[in-house]
Structure formats: C-alpha cells, structure tokens
PDB file of C-alpha atoms and ligand atoms in Angstrom:
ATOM      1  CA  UNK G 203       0.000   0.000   0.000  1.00 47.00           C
ATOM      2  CA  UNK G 204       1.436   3.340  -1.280  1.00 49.00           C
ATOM      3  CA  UNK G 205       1.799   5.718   1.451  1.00 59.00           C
ATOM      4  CA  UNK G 206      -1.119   8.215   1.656  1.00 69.00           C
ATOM      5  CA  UNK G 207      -4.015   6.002   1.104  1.00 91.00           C
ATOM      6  CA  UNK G 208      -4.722   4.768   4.046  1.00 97.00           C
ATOM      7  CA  UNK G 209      -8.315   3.707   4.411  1.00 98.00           C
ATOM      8  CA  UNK G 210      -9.458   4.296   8.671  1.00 98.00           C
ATOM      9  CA  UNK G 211     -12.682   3.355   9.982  1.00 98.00           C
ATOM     10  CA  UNK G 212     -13.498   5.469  13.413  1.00 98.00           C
ATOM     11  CA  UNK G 213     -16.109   3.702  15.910  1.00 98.00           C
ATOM     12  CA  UNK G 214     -17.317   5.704  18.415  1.00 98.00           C
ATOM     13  CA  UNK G 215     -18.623   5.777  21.930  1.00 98.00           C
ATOM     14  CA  UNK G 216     -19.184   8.510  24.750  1.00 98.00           C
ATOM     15  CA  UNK G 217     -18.251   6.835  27.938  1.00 98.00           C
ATOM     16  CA  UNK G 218     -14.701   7.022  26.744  1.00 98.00           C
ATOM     17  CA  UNK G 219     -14.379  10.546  25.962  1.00 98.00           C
ATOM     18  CA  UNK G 220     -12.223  13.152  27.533  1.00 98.00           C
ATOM     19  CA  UNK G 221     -14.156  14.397  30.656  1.00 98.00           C
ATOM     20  CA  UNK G 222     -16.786  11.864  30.414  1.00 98.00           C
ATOM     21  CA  UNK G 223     -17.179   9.906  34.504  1.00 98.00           C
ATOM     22  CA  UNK G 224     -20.828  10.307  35.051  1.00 98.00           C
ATOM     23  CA  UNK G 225     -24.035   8.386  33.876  1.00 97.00           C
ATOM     24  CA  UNK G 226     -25.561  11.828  33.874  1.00 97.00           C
ATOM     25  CA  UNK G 227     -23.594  12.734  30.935  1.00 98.00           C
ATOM     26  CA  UNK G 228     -24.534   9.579  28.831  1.00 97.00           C
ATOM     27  CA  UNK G 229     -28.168   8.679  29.039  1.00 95.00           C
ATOM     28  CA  UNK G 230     -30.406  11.510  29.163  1.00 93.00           C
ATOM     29  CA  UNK G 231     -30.390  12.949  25.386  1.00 93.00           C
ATOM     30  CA  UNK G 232     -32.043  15.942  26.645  1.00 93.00           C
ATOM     31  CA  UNK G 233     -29.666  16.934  29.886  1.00 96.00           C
ATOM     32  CA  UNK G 234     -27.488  19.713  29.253  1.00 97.00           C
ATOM     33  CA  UNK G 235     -24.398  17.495  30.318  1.00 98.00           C
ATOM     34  CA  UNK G 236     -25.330  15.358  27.591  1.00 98.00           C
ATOM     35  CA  UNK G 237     -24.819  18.109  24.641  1.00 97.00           C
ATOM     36  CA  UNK G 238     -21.969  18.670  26.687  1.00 98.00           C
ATOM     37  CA  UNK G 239     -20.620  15.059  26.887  1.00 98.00           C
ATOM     38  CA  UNK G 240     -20.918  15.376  22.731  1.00 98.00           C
ATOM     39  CA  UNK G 241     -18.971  18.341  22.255  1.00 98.00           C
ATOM     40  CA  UNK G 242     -16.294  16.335  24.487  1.00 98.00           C
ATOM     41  CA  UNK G 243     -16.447  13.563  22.337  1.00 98.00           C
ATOM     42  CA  UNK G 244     -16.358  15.484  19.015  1.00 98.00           C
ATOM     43  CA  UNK G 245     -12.818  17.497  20.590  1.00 98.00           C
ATOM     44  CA  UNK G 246     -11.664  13.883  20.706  1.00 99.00           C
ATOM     45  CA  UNK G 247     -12.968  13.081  17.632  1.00 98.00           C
ATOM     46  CA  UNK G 248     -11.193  16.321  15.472  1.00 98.00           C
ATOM     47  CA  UNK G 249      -7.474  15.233  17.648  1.00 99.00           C
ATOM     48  CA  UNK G 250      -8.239  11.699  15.934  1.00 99.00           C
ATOM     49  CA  UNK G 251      -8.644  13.129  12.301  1.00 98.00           C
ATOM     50  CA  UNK G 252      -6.145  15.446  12.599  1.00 98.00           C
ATOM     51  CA  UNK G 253      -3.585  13.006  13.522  1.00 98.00           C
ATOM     52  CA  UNK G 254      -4.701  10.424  10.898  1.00 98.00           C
ATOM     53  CA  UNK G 255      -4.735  12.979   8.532  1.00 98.00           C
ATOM     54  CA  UNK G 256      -1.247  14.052   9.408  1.00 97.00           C
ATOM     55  CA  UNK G 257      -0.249  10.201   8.871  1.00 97.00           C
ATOM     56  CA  UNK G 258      -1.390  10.092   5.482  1.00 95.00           C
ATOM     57  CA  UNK G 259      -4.968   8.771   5.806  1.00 97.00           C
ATOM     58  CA  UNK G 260      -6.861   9.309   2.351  1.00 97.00           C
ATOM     59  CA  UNK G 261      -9.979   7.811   3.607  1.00 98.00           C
ATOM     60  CA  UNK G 262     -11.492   8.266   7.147  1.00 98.00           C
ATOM     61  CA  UNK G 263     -14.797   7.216   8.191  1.00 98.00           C
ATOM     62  CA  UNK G 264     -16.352   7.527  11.340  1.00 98.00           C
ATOM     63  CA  UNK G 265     -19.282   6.108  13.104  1.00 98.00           C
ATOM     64  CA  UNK G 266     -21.603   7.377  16.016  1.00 98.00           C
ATOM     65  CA  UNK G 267     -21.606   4.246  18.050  1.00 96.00           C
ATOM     66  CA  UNK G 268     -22.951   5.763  21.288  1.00 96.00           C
ATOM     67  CA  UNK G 269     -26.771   4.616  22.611  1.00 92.00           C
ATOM     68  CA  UNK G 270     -28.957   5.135  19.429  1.00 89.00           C
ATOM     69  CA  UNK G 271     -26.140   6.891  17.444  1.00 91.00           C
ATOM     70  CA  UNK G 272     -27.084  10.616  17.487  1.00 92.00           C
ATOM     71  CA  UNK G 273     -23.981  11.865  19.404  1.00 97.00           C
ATOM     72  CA  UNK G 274     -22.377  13.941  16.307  1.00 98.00           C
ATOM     73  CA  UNK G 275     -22.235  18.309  16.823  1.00 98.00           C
ATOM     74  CA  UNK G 276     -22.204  19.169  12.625  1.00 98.00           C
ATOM     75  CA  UNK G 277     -20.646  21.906  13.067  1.00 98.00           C
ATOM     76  CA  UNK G 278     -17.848  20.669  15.163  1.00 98.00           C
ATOM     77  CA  UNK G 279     -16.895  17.916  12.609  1.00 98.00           C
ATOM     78  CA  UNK G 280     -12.818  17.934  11.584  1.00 98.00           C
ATOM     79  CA  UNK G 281     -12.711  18.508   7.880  1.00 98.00           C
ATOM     80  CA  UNK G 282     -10.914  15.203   6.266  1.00 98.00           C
ATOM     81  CA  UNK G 283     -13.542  12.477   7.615  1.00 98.00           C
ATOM     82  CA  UNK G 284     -17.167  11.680   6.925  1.00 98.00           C
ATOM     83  CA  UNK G 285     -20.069  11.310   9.740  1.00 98.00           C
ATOM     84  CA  UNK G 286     -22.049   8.484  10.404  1.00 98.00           C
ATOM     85  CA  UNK G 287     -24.528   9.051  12.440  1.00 97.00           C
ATOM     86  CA  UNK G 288     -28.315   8.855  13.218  1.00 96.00           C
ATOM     87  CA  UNK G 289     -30.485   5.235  12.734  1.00 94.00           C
ATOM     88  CA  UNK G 290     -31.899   3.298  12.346  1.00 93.00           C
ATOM     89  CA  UNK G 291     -28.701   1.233  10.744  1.00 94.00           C
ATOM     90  CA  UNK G 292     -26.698  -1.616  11.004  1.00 89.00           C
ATOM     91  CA  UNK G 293     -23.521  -1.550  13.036  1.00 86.00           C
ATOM     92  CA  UNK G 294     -20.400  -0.998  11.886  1.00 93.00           C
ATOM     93  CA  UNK G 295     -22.223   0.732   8.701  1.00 95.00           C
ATOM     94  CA  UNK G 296     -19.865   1.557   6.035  1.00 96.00           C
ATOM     95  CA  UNK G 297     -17.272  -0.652   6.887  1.00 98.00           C
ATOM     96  CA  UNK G 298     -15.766  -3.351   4.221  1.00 98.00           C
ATOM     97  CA  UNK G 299     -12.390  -4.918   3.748  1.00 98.00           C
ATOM     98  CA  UNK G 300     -11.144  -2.025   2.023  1.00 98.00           C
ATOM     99  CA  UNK G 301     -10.364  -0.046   5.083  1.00 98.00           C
ATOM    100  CA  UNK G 302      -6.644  -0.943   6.306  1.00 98.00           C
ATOM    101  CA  UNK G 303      -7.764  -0.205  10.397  1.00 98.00           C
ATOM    102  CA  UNK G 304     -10.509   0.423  13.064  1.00 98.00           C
ATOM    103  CA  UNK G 305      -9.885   2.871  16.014  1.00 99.00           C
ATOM    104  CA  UNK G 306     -12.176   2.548  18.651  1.00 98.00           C
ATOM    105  CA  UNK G 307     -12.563   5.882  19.907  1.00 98.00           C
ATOM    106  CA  UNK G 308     -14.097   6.703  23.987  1.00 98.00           C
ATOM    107  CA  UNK G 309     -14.468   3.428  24.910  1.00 98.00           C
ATOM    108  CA  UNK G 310     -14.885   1.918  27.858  1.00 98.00           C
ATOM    109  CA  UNK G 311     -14.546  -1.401  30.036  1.00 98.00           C
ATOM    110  CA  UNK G 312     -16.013  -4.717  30.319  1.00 98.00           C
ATOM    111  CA  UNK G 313     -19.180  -4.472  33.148  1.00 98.00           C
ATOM    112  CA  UNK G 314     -17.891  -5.804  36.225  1.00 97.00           C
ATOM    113  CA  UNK G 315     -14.009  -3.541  35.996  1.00 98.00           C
ATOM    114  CA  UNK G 316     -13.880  -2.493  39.002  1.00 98.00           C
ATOM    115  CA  UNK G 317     -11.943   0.488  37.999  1.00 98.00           C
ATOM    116  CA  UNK G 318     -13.686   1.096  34.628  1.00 98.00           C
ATOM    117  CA  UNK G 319     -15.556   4.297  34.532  1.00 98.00           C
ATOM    118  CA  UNK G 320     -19.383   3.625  33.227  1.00 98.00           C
ATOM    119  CA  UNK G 321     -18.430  -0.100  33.298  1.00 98.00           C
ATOM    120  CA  UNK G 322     -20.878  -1.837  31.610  1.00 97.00           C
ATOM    121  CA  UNK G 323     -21.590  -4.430  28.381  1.00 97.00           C
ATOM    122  CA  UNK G 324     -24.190  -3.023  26.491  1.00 95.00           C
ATOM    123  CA  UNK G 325     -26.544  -2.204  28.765  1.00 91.00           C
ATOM    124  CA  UNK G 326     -26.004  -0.647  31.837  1.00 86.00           C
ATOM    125  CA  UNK G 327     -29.407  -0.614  33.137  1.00 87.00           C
ATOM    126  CA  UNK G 328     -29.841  -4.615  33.075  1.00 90.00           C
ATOM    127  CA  UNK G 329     -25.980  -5.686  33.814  1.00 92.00           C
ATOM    128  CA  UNK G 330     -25.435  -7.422  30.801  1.00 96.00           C
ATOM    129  CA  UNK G 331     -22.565  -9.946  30.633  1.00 97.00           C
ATOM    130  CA  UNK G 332     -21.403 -11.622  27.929  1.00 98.00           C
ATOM    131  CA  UNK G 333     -19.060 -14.481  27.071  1.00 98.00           C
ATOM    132  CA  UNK G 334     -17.406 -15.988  23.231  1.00 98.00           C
ATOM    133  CA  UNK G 335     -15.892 -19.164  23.568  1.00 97.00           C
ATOM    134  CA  UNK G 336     -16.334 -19.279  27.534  1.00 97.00           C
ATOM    135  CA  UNK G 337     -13.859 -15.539  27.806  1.00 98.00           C
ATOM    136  CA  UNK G 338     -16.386 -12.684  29.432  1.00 98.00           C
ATOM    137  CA  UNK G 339     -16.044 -10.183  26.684  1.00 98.00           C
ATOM    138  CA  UNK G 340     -16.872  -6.250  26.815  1.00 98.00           C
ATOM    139  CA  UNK G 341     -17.855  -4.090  23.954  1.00 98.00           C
ATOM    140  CA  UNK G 342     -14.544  -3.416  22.931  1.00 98.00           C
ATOM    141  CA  UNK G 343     -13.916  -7.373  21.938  1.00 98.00           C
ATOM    142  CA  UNK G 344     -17.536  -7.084  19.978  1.00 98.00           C
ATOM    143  CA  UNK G 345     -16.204  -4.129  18.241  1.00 98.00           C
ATOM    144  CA  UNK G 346     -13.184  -5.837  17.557  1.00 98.00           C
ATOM    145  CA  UNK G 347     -14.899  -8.905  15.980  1.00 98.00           C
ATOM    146  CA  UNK G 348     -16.963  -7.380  13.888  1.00 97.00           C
ATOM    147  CA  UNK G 349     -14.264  -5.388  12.282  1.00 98.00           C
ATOM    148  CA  UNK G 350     -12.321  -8.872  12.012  1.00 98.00           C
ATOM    149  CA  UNK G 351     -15.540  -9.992  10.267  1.00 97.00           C
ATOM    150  CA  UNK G 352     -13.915  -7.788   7.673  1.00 97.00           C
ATOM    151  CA  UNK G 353      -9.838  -9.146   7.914  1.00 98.00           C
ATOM    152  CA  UNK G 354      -9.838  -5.426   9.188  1.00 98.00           C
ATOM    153  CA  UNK G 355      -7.648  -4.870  12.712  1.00 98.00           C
ATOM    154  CA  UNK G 356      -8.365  -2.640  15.597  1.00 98.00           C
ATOM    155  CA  UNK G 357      -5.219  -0.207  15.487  1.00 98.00           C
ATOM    156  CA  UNK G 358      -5.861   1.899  18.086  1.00 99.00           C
ATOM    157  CA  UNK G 359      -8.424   2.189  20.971  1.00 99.00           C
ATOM    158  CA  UNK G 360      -9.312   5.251  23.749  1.00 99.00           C
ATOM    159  CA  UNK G 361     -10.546   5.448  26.732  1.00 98.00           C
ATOM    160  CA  UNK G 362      -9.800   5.238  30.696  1.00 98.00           C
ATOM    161  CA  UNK G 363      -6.932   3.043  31.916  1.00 98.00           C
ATOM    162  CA  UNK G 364      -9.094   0.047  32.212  1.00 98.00           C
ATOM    163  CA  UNK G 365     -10.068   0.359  28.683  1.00 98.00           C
ATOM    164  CA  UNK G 366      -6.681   0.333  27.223  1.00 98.00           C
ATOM    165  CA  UNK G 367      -5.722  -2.424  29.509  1.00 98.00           C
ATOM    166  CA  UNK G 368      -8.599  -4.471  27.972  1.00 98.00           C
ATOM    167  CA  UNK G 369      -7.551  -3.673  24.865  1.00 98.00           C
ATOM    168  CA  UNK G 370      -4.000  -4.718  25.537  1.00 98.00           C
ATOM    169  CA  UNK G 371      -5.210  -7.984  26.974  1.00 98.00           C
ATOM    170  CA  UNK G 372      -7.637  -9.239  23.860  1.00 98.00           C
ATOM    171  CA  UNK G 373      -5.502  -7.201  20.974  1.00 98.00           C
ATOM    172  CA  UNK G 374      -2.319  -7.721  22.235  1.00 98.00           C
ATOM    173  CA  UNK G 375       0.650  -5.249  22.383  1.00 97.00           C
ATOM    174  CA  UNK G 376       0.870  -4.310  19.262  1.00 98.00           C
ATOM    175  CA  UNK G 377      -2.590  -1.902  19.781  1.00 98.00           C
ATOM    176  CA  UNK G 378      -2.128   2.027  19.847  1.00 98.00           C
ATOM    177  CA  UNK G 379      -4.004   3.045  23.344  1.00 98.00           C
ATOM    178  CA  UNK G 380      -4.817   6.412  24.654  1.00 99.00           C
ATOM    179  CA  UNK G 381      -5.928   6.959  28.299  1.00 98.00           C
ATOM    180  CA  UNK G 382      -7.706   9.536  28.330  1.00 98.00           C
ATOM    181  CA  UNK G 383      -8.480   9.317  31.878  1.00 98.00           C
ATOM    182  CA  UNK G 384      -7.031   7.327  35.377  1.00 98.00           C
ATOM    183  CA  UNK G 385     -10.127   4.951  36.166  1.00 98.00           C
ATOM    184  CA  UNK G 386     -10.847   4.419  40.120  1.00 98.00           C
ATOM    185  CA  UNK G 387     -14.360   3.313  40.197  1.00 98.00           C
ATOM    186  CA  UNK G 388     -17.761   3.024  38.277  1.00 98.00           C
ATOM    187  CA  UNK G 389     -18.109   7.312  38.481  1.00 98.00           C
ATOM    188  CA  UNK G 390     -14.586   7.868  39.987  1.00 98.00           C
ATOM    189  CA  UNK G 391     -11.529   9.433  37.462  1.00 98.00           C
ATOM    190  CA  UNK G 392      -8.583  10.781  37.731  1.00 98.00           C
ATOM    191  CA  UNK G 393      -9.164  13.511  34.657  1.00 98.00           C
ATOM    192  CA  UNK G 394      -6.425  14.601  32.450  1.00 98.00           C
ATOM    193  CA  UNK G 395      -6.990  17.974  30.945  1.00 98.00           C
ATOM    194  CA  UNK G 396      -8.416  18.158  27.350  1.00 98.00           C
ATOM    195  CA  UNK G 397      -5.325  19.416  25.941  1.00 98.00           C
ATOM    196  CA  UNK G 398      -3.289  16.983  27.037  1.00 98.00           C
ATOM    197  CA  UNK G 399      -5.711  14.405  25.958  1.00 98.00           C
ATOM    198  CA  UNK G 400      -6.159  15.376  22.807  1.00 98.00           C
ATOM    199  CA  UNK G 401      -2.465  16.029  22.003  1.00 98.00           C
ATOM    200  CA  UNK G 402      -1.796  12.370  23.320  1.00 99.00           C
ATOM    201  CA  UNK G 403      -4.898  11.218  20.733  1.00 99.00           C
ATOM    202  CA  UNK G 404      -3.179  13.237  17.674  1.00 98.00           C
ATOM    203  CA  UNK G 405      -0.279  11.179  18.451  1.00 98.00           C
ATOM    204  CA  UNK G 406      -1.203   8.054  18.959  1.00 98.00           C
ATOM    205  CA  UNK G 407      -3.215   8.492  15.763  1.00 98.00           C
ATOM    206  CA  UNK G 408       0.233   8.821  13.612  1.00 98.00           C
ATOM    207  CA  UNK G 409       1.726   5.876  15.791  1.00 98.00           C
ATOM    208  CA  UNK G 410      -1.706   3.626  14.881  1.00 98.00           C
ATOM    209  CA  UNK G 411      -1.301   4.496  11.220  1.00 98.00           C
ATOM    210  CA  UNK G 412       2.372   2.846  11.787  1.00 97.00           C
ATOM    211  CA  UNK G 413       1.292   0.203  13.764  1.00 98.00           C
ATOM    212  CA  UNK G 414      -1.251  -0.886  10.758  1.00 97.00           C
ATOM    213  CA  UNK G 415       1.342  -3.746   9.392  1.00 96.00           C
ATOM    214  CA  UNK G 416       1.424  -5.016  12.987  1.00 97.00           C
ATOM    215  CA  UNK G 417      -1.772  -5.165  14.205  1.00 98.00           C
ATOM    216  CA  UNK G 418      -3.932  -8.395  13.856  1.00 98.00           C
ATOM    217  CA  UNK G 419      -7.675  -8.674  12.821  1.00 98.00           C
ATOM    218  CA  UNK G 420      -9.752 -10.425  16.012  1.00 98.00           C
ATOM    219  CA  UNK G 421     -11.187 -13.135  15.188  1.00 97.00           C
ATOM    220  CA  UNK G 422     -12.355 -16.330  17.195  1.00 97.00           C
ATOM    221  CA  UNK G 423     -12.723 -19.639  15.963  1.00 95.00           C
ATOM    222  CA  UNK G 424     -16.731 -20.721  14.474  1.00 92.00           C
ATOM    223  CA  UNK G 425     -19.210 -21.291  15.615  1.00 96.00           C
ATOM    224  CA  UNK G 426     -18.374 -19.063  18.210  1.00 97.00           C
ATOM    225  CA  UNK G 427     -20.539 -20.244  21.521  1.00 97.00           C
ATOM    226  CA  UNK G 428     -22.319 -17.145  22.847  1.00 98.00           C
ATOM    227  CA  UNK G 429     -23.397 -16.838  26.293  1.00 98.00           C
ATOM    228  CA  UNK G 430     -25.425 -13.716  27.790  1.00 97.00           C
ATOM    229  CA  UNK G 431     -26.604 -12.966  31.170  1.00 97.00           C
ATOM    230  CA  UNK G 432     -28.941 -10.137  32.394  1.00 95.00           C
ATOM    231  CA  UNK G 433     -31.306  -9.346  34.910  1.00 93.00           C
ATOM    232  CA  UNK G 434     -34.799  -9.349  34.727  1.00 91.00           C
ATOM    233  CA  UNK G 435     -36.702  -6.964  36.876  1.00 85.00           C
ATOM    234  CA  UNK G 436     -40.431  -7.154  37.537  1.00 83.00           C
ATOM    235  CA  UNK G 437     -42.569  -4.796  39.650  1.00 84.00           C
ATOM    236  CA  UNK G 438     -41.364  -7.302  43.068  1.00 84.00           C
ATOM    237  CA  UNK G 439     -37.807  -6.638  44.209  1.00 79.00           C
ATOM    238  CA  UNK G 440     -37.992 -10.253  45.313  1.00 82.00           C
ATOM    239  CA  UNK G 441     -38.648 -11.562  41.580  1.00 85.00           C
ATOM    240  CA  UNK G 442     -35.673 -10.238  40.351  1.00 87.00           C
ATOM    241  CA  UNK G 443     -33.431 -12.743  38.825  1.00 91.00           C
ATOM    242  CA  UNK G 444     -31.033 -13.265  36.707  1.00 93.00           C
ATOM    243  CA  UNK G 445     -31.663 -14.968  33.069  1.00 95.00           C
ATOM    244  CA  UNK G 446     -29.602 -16.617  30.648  1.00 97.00           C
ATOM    245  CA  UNK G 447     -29.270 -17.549  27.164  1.00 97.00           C
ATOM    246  CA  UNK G 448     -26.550 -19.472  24.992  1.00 97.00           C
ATOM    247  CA  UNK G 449     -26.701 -19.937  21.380  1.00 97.00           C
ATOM    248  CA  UNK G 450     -24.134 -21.068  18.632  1.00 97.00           C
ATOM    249  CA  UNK G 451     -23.495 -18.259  16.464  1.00 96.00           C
ATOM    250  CA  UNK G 452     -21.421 -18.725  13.110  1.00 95.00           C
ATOM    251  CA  UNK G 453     -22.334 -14.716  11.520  1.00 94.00           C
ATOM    252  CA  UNK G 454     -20.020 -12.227  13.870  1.00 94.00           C
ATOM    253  CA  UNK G 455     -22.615  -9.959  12.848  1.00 92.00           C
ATOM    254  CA  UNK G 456     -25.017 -12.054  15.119  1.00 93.00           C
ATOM    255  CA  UNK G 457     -23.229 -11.867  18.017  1.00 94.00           C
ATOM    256  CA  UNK G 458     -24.822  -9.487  20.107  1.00 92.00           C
ATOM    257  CA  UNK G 459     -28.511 -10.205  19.186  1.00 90.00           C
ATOM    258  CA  UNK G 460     -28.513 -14.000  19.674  1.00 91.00           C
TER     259      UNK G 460
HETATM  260 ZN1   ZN U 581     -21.864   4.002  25.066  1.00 54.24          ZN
END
C-alpha cells in the first residue's frame, strides 16, 4: 500500500471521551451534560482526524456508536472524515475490507471492571454480561470482531486506563491506546486535561497508522458459543433474577442479538 491512502474506519462511543465519569452525561439525550458530553467527544474526535490525517490517511470514516447513534455536533466535525450518524442502521455501517484499520474511539470497560468508569456491556441498566468461547467479553472485543468480520484490525483504541488495559489484553501489544483518563471506580476518574488528551490522541493516531502492518484482525474460531446474562426486573424486588441464554453463532454480525 502506497503511502497516503490509508483507508481508517473510526467507531465511536461517549463513555470514553475526555471528561466523560458520570451516567448523567450519557443517558439523558435531553440533559445539558449530555450536549456537553458530545462536544467532548467530538474534541476527541477532530485530535483523531487530525492526527490520521497528518499520517497520510486518504480515507477516514467515522461512526456514532454511542446509545442510538445521534452523538455527532455538525458543526464541530474535523474537515478530512465523513459522519455516520443517526439510525436506524446496522452496526459498523460503512465498513468493508477495504479499510486498512478500526480505532475505537471513547471506549470503555467490560461491566464488572472495578476500575472502569461507566463499566458496563451493552446495557447498563440490566448488567449485561457476555461471554465468546467461555472468555467474558466487553464491547470493545464485539467491536473488535466485527471489524475482524472484515480481515480489518483494531489499530488503536481510547478510553480510561481500564479500557486500554482491555484492549492490551484481547488485541495484544501491538494496539495504539490512549488513556484519556485514570479509572478508580464506576463514576470515579482521575481527569487529564483536554489538551493533554487530545495532544496524546493526535499522536497516537500517527503511531496507529504505523502500527497498521502489525496489528492483527480479532477473530475467534466458528461457531463461536455465545453466552449472555442479564437481569430481569419485575414490579417485586424479590422476583428479580437473573436470566440466561446461549446460542451457537457462526455470523459475527449475530453476536450481540442472539
Ligand atoms: Zn456508550
């Protein structure tokens, strides 16, 4: 691949973002700290483009991945990208195995880290937990399959400590990460300042792009066996309980809706 046409795919998420440590700031659309969680993320964001950009990314693509995708501030958008965002759509929309790398941008840990800010696995509100091939995986290791669906690997990922350490521990060593904050707890951060942050995201982007040749595509061996655990709530406290299902899933695509 000549130099300069790099083809990056950019999946999103809010928990991740610089100043982001508070369910307040992720769940309520309407909540001022919301709008305000999205410009965060879309600073992020422009750092990210910038830096690819700077690397000699032709092609960069990147995806609202937050809740039900509508996280994206127009008129904040970096110039050098494109914007996917609103829904419905499928995920991972616009992806293919022409792009050379996914960075997974203001993500966060597994439910259960105990020092992952806004731990969680899809949904916070029921404590799901899921496992592929009998290893409790987070949303990062999803994201990371279904770009491997694709022969494309995850080149870079940010997010609290616990979130890079994830990423070290199913990507290997090879993956760019960028802390963009010291995780203590569930709502508990150490916060770096936005600056800094950013600065550290505009290079780690250039490193990524040089990391590309290195960097693996996840993938697991098929049929993958899927496991999910939530709880189910009913108007008793005493009723609540915790349900299960398992199912054998061969599409990647599948393997959060099983
Ligand atoms: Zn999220």
């Amino acid at each position: 691949m000549a130099e300069g046409n790099w083809r990056i795919y950019v999946a999103t998420d809010l928990e991740g973002a610089s100043g982001v440590f508070r369910f307040a700031q992720t769940r309520d659309t309407k909540s001022p700290l919301y709008v305000q969680a999205m410009e965060y993320l879309m600073g992020d964001i422009a750092a990210l483009v910038r830096g690819l950009r700077e690397a000699g990314a032709a092609r960069i693509v990147v995806s609202d991945g937050h809740g039900r995708g509508d996280n994206f501030i127009p008129h904040l958008m970096e110039p050098g990208a494109t914007y996917v965002t609103g829904g419905p759509r499928k995920p991972a929309e616009g992806l293919d195995r022409t792009f050379h790398g996914v960075v997974l941008l203001g993500y966060h840990a597994m439910k259960g880290t105990r020092d992952g800010v806004l731990n969680h696995t899809q949904s916070s509100s029921a404590e799901m937990r899921y496992w592929f091939n009998d290893r409790e995986s987070g949303e990062l290791a999803m994201a990371a399959l279904l770009a491997g669906g694709f022969d494309v690997p995850v080149i870079m990922v940010t997010g609290d400590t616990a979130t890079c350490r994830e990423a070290r521990d199913f990507l290997g060593r090879s993956v760019i990460t960028v802390a963009t904050k010291r995780g203590i707890g569930r709502e508990a951060a150490e916060l770096y300042p936005f600056q800094e942050t950013r600065a550290a995201i505009f290079e780690g982007a250039g490193k990524a792009v040089e990391a590309i040749g290195r960097c693996r595509p996840y993938k697991l061996p098929a049929p993958i066996r899927c496991r999910r655990e939530w709880i189910e709530r009913t108007e008793r406290p005493s009723e609540t309980r915790i349900a299960v299902r398992e199912a054998s899933v061969r599409d990647v695509k599948k393997i959060v809706d099983f």
